[in-house]
Coordinates of C-alpha atoms in Angstrom, one line a residue:
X1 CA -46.2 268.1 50.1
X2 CA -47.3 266.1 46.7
X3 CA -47.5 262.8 47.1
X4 CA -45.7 260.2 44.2
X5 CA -44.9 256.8 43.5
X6 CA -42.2 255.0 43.1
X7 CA -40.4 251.3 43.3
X8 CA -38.1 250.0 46.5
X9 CA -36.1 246.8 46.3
X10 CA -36.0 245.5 49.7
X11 CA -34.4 242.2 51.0
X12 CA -36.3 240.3 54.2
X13 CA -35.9 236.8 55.8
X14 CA -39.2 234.7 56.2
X15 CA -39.6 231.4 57.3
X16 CA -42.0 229.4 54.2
X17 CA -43.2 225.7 54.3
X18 CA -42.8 224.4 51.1
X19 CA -45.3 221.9 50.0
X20 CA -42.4 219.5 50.2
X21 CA -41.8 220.4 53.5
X22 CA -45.4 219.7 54.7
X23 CA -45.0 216.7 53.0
X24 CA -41.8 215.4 54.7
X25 CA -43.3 216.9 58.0
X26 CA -46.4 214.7 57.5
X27 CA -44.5 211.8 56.2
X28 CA -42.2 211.8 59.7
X29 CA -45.2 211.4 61.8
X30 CA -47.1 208.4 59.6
X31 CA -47.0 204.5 61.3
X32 CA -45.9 202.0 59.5
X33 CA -49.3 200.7 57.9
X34 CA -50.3 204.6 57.1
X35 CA -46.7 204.9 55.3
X36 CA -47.5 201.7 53.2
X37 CA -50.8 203.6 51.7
X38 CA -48.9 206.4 51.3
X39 CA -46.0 205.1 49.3
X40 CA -48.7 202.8 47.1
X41 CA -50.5 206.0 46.2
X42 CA -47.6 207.2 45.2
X43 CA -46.5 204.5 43.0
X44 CA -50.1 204.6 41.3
X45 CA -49.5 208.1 40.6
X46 CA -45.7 208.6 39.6
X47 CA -44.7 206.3 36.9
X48 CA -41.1 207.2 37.1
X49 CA -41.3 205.2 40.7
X50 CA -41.7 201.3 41.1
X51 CA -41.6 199.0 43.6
X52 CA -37.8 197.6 44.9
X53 CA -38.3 193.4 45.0
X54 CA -35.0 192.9 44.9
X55 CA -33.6 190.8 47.8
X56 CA -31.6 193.1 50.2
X57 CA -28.5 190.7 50.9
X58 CA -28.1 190.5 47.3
X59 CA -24.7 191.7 45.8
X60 CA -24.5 195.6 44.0
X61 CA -24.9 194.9 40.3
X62 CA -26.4 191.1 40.2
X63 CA -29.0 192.9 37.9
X64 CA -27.1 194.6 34.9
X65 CA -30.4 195.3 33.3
X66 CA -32.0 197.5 35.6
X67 CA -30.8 201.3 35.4
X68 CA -33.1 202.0 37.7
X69 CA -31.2 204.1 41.0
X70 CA -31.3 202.8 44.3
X71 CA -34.3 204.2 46.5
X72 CA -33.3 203.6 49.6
X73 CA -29.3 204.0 50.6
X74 CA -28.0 201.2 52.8
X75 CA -27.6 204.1 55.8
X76 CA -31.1 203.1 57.2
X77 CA -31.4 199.9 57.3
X78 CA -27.8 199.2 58.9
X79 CA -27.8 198.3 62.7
X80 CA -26.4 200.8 65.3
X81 CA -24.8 199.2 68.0
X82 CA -25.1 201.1 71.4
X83 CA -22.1 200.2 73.9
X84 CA -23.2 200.9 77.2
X85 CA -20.9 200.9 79.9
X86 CA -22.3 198.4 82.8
X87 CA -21.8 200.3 86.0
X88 CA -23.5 202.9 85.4
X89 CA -27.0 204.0 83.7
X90 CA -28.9 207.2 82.5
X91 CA -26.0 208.9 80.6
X92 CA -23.5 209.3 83.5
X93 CA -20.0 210.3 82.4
X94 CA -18.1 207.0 81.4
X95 CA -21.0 205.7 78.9
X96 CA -19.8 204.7 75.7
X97 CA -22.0 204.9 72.7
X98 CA -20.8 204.0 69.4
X99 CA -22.6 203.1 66.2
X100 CA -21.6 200.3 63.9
X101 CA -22.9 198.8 60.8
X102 CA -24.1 194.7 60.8
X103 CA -26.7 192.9 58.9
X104 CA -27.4 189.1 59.4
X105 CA -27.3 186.9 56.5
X106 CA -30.5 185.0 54.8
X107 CA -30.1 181.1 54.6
X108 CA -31.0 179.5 51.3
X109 CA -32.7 176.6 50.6
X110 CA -31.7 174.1 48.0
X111 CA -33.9 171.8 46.1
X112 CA -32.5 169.0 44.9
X113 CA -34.1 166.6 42.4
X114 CA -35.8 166.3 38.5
X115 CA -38.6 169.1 39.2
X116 CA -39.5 168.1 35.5
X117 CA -40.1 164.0 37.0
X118 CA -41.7 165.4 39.9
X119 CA -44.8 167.5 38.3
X120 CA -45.1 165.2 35.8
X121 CA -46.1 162.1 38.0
X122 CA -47.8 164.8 40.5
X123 CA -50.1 165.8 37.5
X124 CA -50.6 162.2 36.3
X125 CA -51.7 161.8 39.9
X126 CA -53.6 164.1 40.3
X127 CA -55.6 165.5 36.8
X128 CA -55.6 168.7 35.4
X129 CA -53.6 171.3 38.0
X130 CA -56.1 173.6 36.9
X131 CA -59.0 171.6 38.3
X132 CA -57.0 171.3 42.3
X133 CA -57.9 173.8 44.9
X134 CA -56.4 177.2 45.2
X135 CA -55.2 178.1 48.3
X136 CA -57.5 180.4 49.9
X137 CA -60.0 177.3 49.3
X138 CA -58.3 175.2 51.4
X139 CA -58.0 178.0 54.5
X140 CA -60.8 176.6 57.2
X141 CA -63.0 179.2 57.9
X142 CA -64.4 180.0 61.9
X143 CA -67.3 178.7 62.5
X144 CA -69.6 181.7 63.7
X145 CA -71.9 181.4 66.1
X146 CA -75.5 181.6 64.2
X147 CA -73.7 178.7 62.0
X148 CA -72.9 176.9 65.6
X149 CA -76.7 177.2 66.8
X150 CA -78.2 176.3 63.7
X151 CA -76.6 173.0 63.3
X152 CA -77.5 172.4 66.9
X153 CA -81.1 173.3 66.2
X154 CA -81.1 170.8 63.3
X155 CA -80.1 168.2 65.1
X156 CA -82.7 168.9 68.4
X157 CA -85.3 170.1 66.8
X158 CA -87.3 168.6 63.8
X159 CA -91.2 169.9 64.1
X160 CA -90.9 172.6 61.1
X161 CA -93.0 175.1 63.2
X162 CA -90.7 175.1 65.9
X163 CA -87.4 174.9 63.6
X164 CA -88.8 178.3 62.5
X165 CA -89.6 180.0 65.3
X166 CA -86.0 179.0 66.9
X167 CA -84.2 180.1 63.5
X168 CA -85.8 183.8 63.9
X169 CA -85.1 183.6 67.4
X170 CA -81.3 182.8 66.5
X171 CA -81.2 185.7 64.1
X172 CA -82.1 188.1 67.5
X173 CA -79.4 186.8 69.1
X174 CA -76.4 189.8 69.7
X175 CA -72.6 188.9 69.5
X176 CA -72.8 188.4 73.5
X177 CA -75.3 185.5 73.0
X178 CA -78.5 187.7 74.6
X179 CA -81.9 187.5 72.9
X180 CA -82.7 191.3 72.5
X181 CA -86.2 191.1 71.4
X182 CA -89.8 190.9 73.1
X183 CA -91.3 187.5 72.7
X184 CA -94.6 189.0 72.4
X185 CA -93.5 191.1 69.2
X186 CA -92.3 187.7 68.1
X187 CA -95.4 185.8 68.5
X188 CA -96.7 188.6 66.6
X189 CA -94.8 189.0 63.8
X190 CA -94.8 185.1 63.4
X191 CA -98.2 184.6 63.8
X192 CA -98.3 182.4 66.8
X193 CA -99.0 181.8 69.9
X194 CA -96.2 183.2 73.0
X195 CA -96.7 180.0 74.7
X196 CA -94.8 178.4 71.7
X197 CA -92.1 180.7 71.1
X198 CA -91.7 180.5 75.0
X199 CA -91.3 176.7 74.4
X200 CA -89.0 176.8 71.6
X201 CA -87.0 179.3 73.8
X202 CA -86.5 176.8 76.7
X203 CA -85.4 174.0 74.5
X204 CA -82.7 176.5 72.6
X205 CA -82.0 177.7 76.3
X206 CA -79.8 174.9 76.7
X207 CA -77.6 175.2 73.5
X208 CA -73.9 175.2 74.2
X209 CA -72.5 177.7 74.9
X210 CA -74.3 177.6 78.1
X211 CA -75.8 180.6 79.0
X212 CA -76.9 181.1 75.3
X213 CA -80.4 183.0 74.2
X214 CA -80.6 184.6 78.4
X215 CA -82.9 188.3 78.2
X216 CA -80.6 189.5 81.2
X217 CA -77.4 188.8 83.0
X218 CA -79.1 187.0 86.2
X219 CA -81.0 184.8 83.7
X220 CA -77.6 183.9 81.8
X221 CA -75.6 183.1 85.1
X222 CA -78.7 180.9 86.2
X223 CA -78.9 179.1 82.8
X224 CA -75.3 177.9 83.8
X225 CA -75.6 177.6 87.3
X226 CA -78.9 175.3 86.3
X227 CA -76.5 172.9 84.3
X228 CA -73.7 172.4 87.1
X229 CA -77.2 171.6 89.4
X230 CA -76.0 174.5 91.8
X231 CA -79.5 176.8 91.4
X232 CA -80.9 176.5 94.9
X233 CA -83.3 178.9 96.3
X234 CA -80.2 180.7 98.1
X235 CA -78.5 181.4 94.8
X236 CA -81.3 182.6 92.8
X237 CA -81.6 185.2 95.3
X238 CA -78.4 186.3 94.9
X239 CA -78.9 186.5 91.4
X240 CA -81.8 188.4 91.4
X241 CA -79.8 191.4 94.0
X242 CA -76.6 191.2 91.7
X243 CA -76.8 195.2 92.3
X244 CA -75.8 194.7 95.7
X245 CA -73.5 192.2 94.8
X246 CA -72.1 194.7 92.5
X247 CA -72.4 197.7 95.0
X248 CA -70.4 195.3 97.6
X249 CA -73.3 195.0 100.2
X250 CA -72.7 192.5 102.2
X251 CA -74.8 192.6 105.1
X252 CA -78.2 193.2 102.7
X253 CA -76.7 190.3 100.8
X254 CA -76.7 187.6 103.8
X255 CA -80.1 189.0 104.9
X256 CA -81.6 188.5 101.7
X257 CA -80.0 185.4 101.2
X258 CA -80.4 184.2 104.9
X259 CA -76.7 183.1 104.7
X260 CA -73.4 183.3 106.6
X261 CA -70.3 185.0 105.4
X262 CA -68.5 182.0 104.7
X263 CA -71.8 180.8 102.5
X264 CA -71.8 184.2 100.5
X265 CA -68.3 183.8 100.3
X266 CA -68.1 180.5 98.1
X267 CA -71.6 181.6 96.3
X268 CA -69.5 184.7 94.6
X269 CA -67.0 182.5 93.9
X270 CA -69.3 179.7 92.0
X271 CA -70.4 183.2 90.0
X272 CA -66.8 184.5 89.1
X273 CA -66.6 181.0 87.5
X274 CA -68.7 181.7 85.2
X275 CA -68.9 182.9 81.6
X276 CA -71.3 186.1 81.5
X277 CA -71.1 187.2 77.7
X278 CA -71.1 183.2 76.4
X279 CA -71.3 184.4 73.0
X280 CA -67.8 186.2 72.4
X281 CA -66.6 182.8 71.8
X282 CA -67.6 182.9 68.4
X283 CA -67.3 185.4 65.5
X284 CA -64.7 187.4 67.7
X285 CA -62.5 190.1 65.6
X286 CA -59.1 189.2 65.3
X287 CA -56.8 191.2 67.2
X288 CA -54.2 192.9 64.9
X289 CA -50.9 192.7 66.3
X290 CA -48.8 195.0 66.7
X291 CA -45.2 195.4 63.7
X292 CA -42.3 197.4 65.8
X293 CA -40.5 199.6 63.6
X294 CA -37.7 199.6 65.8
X295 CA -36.1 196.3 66.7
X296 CA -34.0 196.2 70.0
X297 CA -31.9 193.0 71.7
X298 CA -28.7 192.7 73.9
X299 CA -25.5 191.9 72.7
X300 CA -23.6 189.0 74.5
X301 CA -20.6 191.4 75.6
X302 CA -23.2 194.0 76.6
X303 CA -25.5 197.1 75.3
X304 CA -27.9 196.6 73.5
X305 CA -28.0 196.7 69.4
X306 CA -30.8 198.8 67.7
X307 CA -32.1 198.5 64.2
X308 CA -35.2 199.4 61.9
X309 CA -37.3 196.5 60.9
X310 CA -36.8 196.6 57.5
X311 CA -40.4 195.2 57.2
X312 CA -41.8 197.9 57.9
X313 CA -39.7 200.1 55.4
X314 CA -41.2 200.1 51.9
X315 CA -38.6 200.4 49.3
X316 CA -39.2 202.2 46.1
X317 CA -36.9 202.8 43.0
X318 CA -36.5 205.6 40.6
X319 CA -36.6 204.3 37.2
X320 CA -33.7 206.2 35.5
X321 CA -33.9 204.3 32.6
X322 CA -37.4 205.0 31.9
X323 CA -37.0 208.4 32.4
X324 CA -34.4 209.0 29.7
X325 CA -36.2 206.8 27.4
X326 CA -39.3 209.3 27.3
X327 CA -37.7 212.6 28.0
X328 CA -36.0 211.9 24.3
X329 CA -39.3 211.4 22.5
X330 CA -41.1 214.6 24.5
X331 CA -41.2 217.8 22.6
X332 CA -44.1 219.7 24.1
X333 CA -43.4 221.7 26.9
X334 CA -46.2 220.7 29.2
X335 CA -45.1 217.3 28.7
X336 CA -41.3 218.1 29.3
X337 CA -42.5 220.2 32.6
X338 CA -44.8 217.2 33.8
X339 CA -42.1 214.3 33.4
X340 CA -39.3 217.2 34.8
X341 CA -42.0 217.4 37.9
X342 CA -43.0 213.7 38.2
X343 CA -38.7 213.2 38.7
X344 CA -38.2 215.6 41.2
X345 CA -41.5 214.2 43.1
X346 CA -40.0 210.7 43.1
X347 CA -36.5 211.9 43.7
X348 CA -38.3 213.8 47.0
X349 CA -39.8 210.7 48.3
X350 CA -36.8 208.6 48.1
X351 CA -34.8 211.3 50.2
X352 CA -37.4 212.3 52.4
X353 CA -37.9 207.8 53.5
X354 CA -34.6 207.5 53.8
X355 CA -34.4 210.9 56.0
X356 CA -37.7 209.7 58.1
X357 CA -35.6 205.8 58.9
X358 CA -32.8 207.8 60.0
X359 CA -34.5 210.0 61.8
X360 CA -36.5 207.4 64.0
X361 CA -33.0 206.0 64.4
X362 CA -31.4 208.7 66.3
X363 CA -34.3 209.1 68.3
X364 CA -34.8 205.3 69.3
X365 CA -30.7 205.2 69.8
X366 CA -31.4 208.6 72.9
X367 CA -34.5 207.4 74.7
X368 CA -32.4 203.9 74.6
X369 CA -29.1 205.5 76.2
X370 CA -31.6 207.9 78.9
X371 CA -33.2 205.0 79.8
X372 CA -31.0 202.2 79.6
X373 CA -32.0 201.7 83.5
X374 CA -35.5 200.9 83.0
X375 CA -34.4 198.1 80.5
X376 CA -32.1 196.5 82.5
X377 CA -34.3 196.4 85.7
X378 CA -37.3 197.1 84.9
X379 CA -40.2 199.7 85.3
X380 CA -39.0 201.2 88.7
X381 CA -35.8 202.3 87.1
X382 CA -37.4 204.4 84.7
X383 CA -36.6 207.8 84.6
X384 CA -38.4 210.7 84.5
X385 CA -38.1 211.9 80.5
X386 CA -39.8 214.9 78.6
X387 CA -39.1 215.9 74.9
X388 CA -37.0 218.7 75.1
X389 CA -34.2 216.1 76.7
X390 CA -34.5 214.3 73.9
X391 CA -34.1 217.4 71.4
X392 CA -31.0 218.9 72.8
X393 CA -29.3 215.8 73.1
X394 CA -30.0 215.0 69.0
X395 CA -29.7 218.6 68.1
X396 CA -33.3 218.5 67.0
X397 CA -36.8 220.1 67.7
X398 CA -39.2 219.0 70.0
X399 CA -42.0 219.0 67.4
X400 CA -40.2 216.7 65.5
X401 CA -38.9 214.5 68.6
X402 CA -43.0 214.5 68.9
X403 CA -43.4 213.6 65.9
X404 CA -41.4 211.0 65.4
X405 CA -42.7 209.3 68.6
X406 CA -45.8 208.5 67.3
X407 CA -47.6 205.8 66.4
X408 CA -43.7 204.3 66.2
X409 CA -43.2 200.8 68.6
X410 CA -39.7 199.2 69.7
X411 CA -39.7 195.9 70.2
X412 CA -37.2 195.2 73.9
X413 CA -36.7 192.0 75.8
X414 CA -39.2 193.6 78.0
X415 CA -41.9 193.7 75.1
X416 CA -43.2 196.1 73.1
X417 CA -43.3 199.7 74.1
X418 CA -44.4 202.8 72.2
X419 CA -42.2 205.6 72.0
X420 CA -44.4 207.8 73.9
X421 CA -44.5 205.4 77.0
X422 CA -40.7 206.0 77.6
X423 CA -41.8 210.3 78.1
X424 CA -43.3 210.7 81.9
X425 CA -43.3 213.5 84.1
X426 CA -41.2 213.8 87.3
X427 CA -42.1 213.5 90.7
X428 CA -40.0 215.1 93.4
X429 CA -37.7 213.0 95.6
X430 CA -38.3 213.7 99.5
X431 CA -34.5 213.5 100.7
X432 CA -33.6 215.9 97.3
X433 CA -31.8 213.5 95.1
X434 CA -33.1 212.7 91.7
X435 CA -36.8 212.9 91.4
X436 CA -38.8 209.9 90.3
X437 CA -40.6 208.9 87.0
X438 CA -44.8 208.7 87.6
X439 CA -44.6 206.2 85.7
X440 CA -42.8 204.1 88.1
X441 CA -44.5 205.7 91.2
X442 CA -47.5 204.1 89.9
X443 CA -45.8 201.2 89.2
X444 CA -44.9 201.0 93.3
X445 CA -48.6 201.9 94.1
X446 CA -49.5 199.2 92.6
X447 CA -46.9 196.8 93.8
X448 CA -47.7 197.8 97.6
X449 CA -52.0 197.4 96.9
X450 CA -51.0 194.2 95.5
X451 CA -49.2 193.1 98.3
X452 CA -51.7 194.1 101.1
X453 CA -53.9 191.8 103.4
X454 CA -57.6 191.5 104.0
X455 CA -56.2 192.4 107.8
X456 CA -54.3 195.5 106.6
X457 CA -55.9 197.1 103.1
X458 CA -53.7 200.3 102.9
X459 CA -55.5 203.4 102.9
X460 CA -54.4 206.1 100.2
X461 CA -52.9 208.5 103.5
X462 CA -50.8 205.1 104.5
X463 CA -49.6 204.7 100.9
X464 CA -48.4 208.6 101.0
X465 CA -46.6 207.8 104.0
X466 CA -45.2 204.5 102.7
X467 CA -43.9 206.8 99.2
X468 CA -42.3 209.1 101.6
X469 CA -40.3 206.1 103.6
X470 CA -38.8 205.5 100.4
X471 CA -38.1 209.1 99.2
X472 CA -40.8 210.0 97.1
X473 CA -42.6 213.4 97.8
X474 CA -45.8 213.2 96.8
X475 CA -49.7 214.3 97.8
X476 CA -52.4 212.4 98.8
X477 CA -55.0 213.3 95.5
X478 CA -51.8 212.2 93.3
X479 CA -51.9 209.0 95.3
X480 CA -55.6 208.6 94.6
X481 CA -55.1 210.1 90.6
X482 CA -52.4 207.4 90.2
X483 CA -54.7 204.8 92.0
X484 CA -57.8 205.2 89.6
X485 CA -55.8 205.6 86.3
X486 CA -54.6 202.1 87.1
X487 CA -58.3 201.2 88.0
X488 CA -57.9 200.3 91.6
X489 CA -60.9 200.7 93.7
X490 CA -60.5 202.6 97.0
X491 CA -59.4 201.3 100.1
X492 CA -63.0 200.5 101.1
X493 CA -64.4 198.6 98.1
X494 CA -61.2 196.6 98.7
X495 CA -61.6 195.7 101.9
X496 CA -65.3 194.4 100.9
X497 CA -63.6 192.8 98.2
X498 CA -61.1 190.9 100.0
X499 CA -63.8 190.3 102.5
X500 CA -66.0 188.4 99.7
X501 CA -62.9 186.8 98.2
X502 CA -63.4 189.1 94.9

């Protein structure tokens, strides 16, 4: 048989991820300060897209001058309003969930008075405006804590040798306040004697904060213990076996001590009271808080209204106008294809942000209405919740249920929650009714710890049986798995801790 060639049209089905569907798939799961970056790369690199500074509130057509097409349609940044019914919770049949629009209005100031008069007799007043201070001149800076030790060390110490030595000595000193060098490799290096860097080191021992320049924990607690006079023989050592005060020995502790309980007792106390990292006072990084991208409060007649910080939502335009004015004076086809290119990019982006706020929408509206429990009574009504419930009842996939949940925060009149935090497993109920959320099993673990006595410190066997006299079927190593994820010693190290009042 001879062999030939020839041509076959065929027609198949194949599933292909367009770059602008990666895109749109990557843009879904970006936070809030990640989508910021995003969109002001984007308006660096498209110059057919600009920034929306427009006010909101303000009226359709105030501008007639700007062409320029809306990048963000009204649909996300509307409120949905979910209507819950109040007898019953977790999407039982007679829940009523409706979304309306609503937007709150922005107040306006108005200034009254000759603004002319006014900066004339404030100039007259005060010079040239150019010569004043700008404002981030005026901003008071934190005083960091080399800055904090060297004015002290000023104003103690004024032999020049010894103002040296205790400036190097300041510049060894870690964020914690510890002096992290030898003083031997500082003698050296400065050329002097250890018997004067050891001086210079006493006299900057007792710097506030107290506790500053200690070598070692013991030495930093006895540096304060020294200035509230309460470093006797008995305490120092304590100090010096803080392993076993660490490891909860308590009879080594009174023998090396040659004290009584009740003694040891009120020692660990005196040392609780104090401050063992005196440093992190100063030049501490500021903690960045937090921006929810979904804002959630109750209504007065009940449910709960949900919304998008619009905040967080960066508005872009497409400039229209522009567009037409250049496409008129292009002729070559590379430029016609790259303009052509740059307006379907910015056309994509607008779409695709206003597809990613309603998205996060829907989502936040469903894991409101399944656990509408857990905000009305807190963290032992919270349901067990996975994904997939979450997909079918949006009509969406999982992947993009996970997507959506992360790195996104809602902001409840129980505080602020990530997305993911409302998705736990289930635990099985003894008496076969609904099974329970982990979430909240651990939450009654650590209600019942908290309220046990030094007499009776419930054993991780007791709390099984407690869980299963109110219905909860679950094993003795998830006991314990739950108990050290929320950091809880064992029922043994409590008991010694109770016993030393820790």
């Amino acid at each position: 048989m001879a062999l030939s060639q020839r041509l076959d049209l065929r027609q198949t089905q194949s599933l292909v991820m367009t770059p602008q569907l990666q895109q749109a798939i990557k843009l879904l799961q970006l936070s809030n300060l990640e989508l910021v970056d995003y969109v002001e790369l984007e308006l660096e690199q498209n110059p057919l897209l600009e920034r929306d500074d427009h006010d909101p509130e303000a009226p359709i057509g105030a501008d007639a001058g700007n062409d320029s097409g809306p990048a963000e349609p009204p649909a996300p940044t509307e409120a949905v309003e979910v209507l819950v019914n109040a007898e019953s919770f977790g999407g039982e049949d007679g829940d009523t969930w409706t979304a309306a629009s609503g937007s709150e209005g922005q107040g306006e100031l108005d200034y009254a008075g000759d603004a002319e008069a006014w900066k004339s007799r404030n100039t007259a007043s005060s010079g040239d405006p150019s010569d004043l201070p700008g404002l981030e001149e005026t901003l008071r800076q934190a005083v960091t804590l080399r800055e904090h030790l060297v004015g002290q060390l000023n104003c103690d110490i004024e032999e020049p040798a010894e103002r040296m030595i205790g400036l190097f000595l300041i510049d060894l000193v870690d964020e914690a306040g510890y002096l992290t060098a030898d003083l031997e490799e500082v003698a050296r290096v400065l050329g002097c004697d250890i018997a004067a860097v050891e001086a210079v080191l006493q006299r900057l021992q007792r710097f506030d904060p107290s506790g500053i320049f200690a070598r070692s924990l013991s030495e930093c607690l006895a540096i304060q213990l020294r200035e509230r006079q309460r470093l006797d023989p008995c305490m120092q050592r304590l100090l010096d076996h803080l392993p076993l005060l660490a490891a909860r020995d308590i009879g080594a502790l009174m023998r090396i001590c040659n004290a009584d309980a009740e003694d040891l007792h009120q020692m660990v106390g005196e040392i609780k009271a104090l401050n063992p990292k005196p440093g992190l006072a100063f030049d501490g990084v500021p903690a960045q808080p937090v921006v929810p991208d979904i804002l959630m409060r109750s209504q007065p007649g009940g449910g709960w209204l949900i919304e998008l910080n619009n905040d967080t939502l960066p508005r872009v335009l497409v400039n229209t106008r522009y567009y037409s004015k250049v496409s008129r004076s292009v002729s070559g086809k590379l430029d016609r294809d790259y303009l052509s290119e740059r307006l379907q990019s910015a056309n994509w982006l607008v779409k695709s942000l206003h597809q990613r706020a309603n998205t996060i929408l829907k989502v936040a509206t469903e894991i409101v209405r399944q656990q509408e429990a857990f905000f009305a009574y807190g963290v032992s009504q919270l349901r067990p919740l996975i994904l997939r419930d979450i997909a079918e009842a949006i009509g969406m996939h999982e992947s993009t249920v996970s997507r959506v949940t992360s790195n996104k925060y809602i902001a409840t009149p129980r505080g602020l929650f990530e997305l993911k935090y409302f998705f736990t497993s289930s635990i099985p109920a003894a008496n076969g009714a609904a099974a329970h959320s982990a979430e909240a099993v651990k939450f009654k673990i650590k209600s019942l710890i908290d309220t046990e006595t030094t007499a009776e410190v419930l054993s991780d066997d007791r709390l099984v049986e407690l869980l299963r006299g109110e219905g909860i079927d679950i094993a003795r190593r998830t006991v314990a798995k739950y108990r050290e994820a929320l950091r809880i010693p064992s029922s043994v190290l409590r008991r010694r801790d109770k016993s030393l009042g820790m």
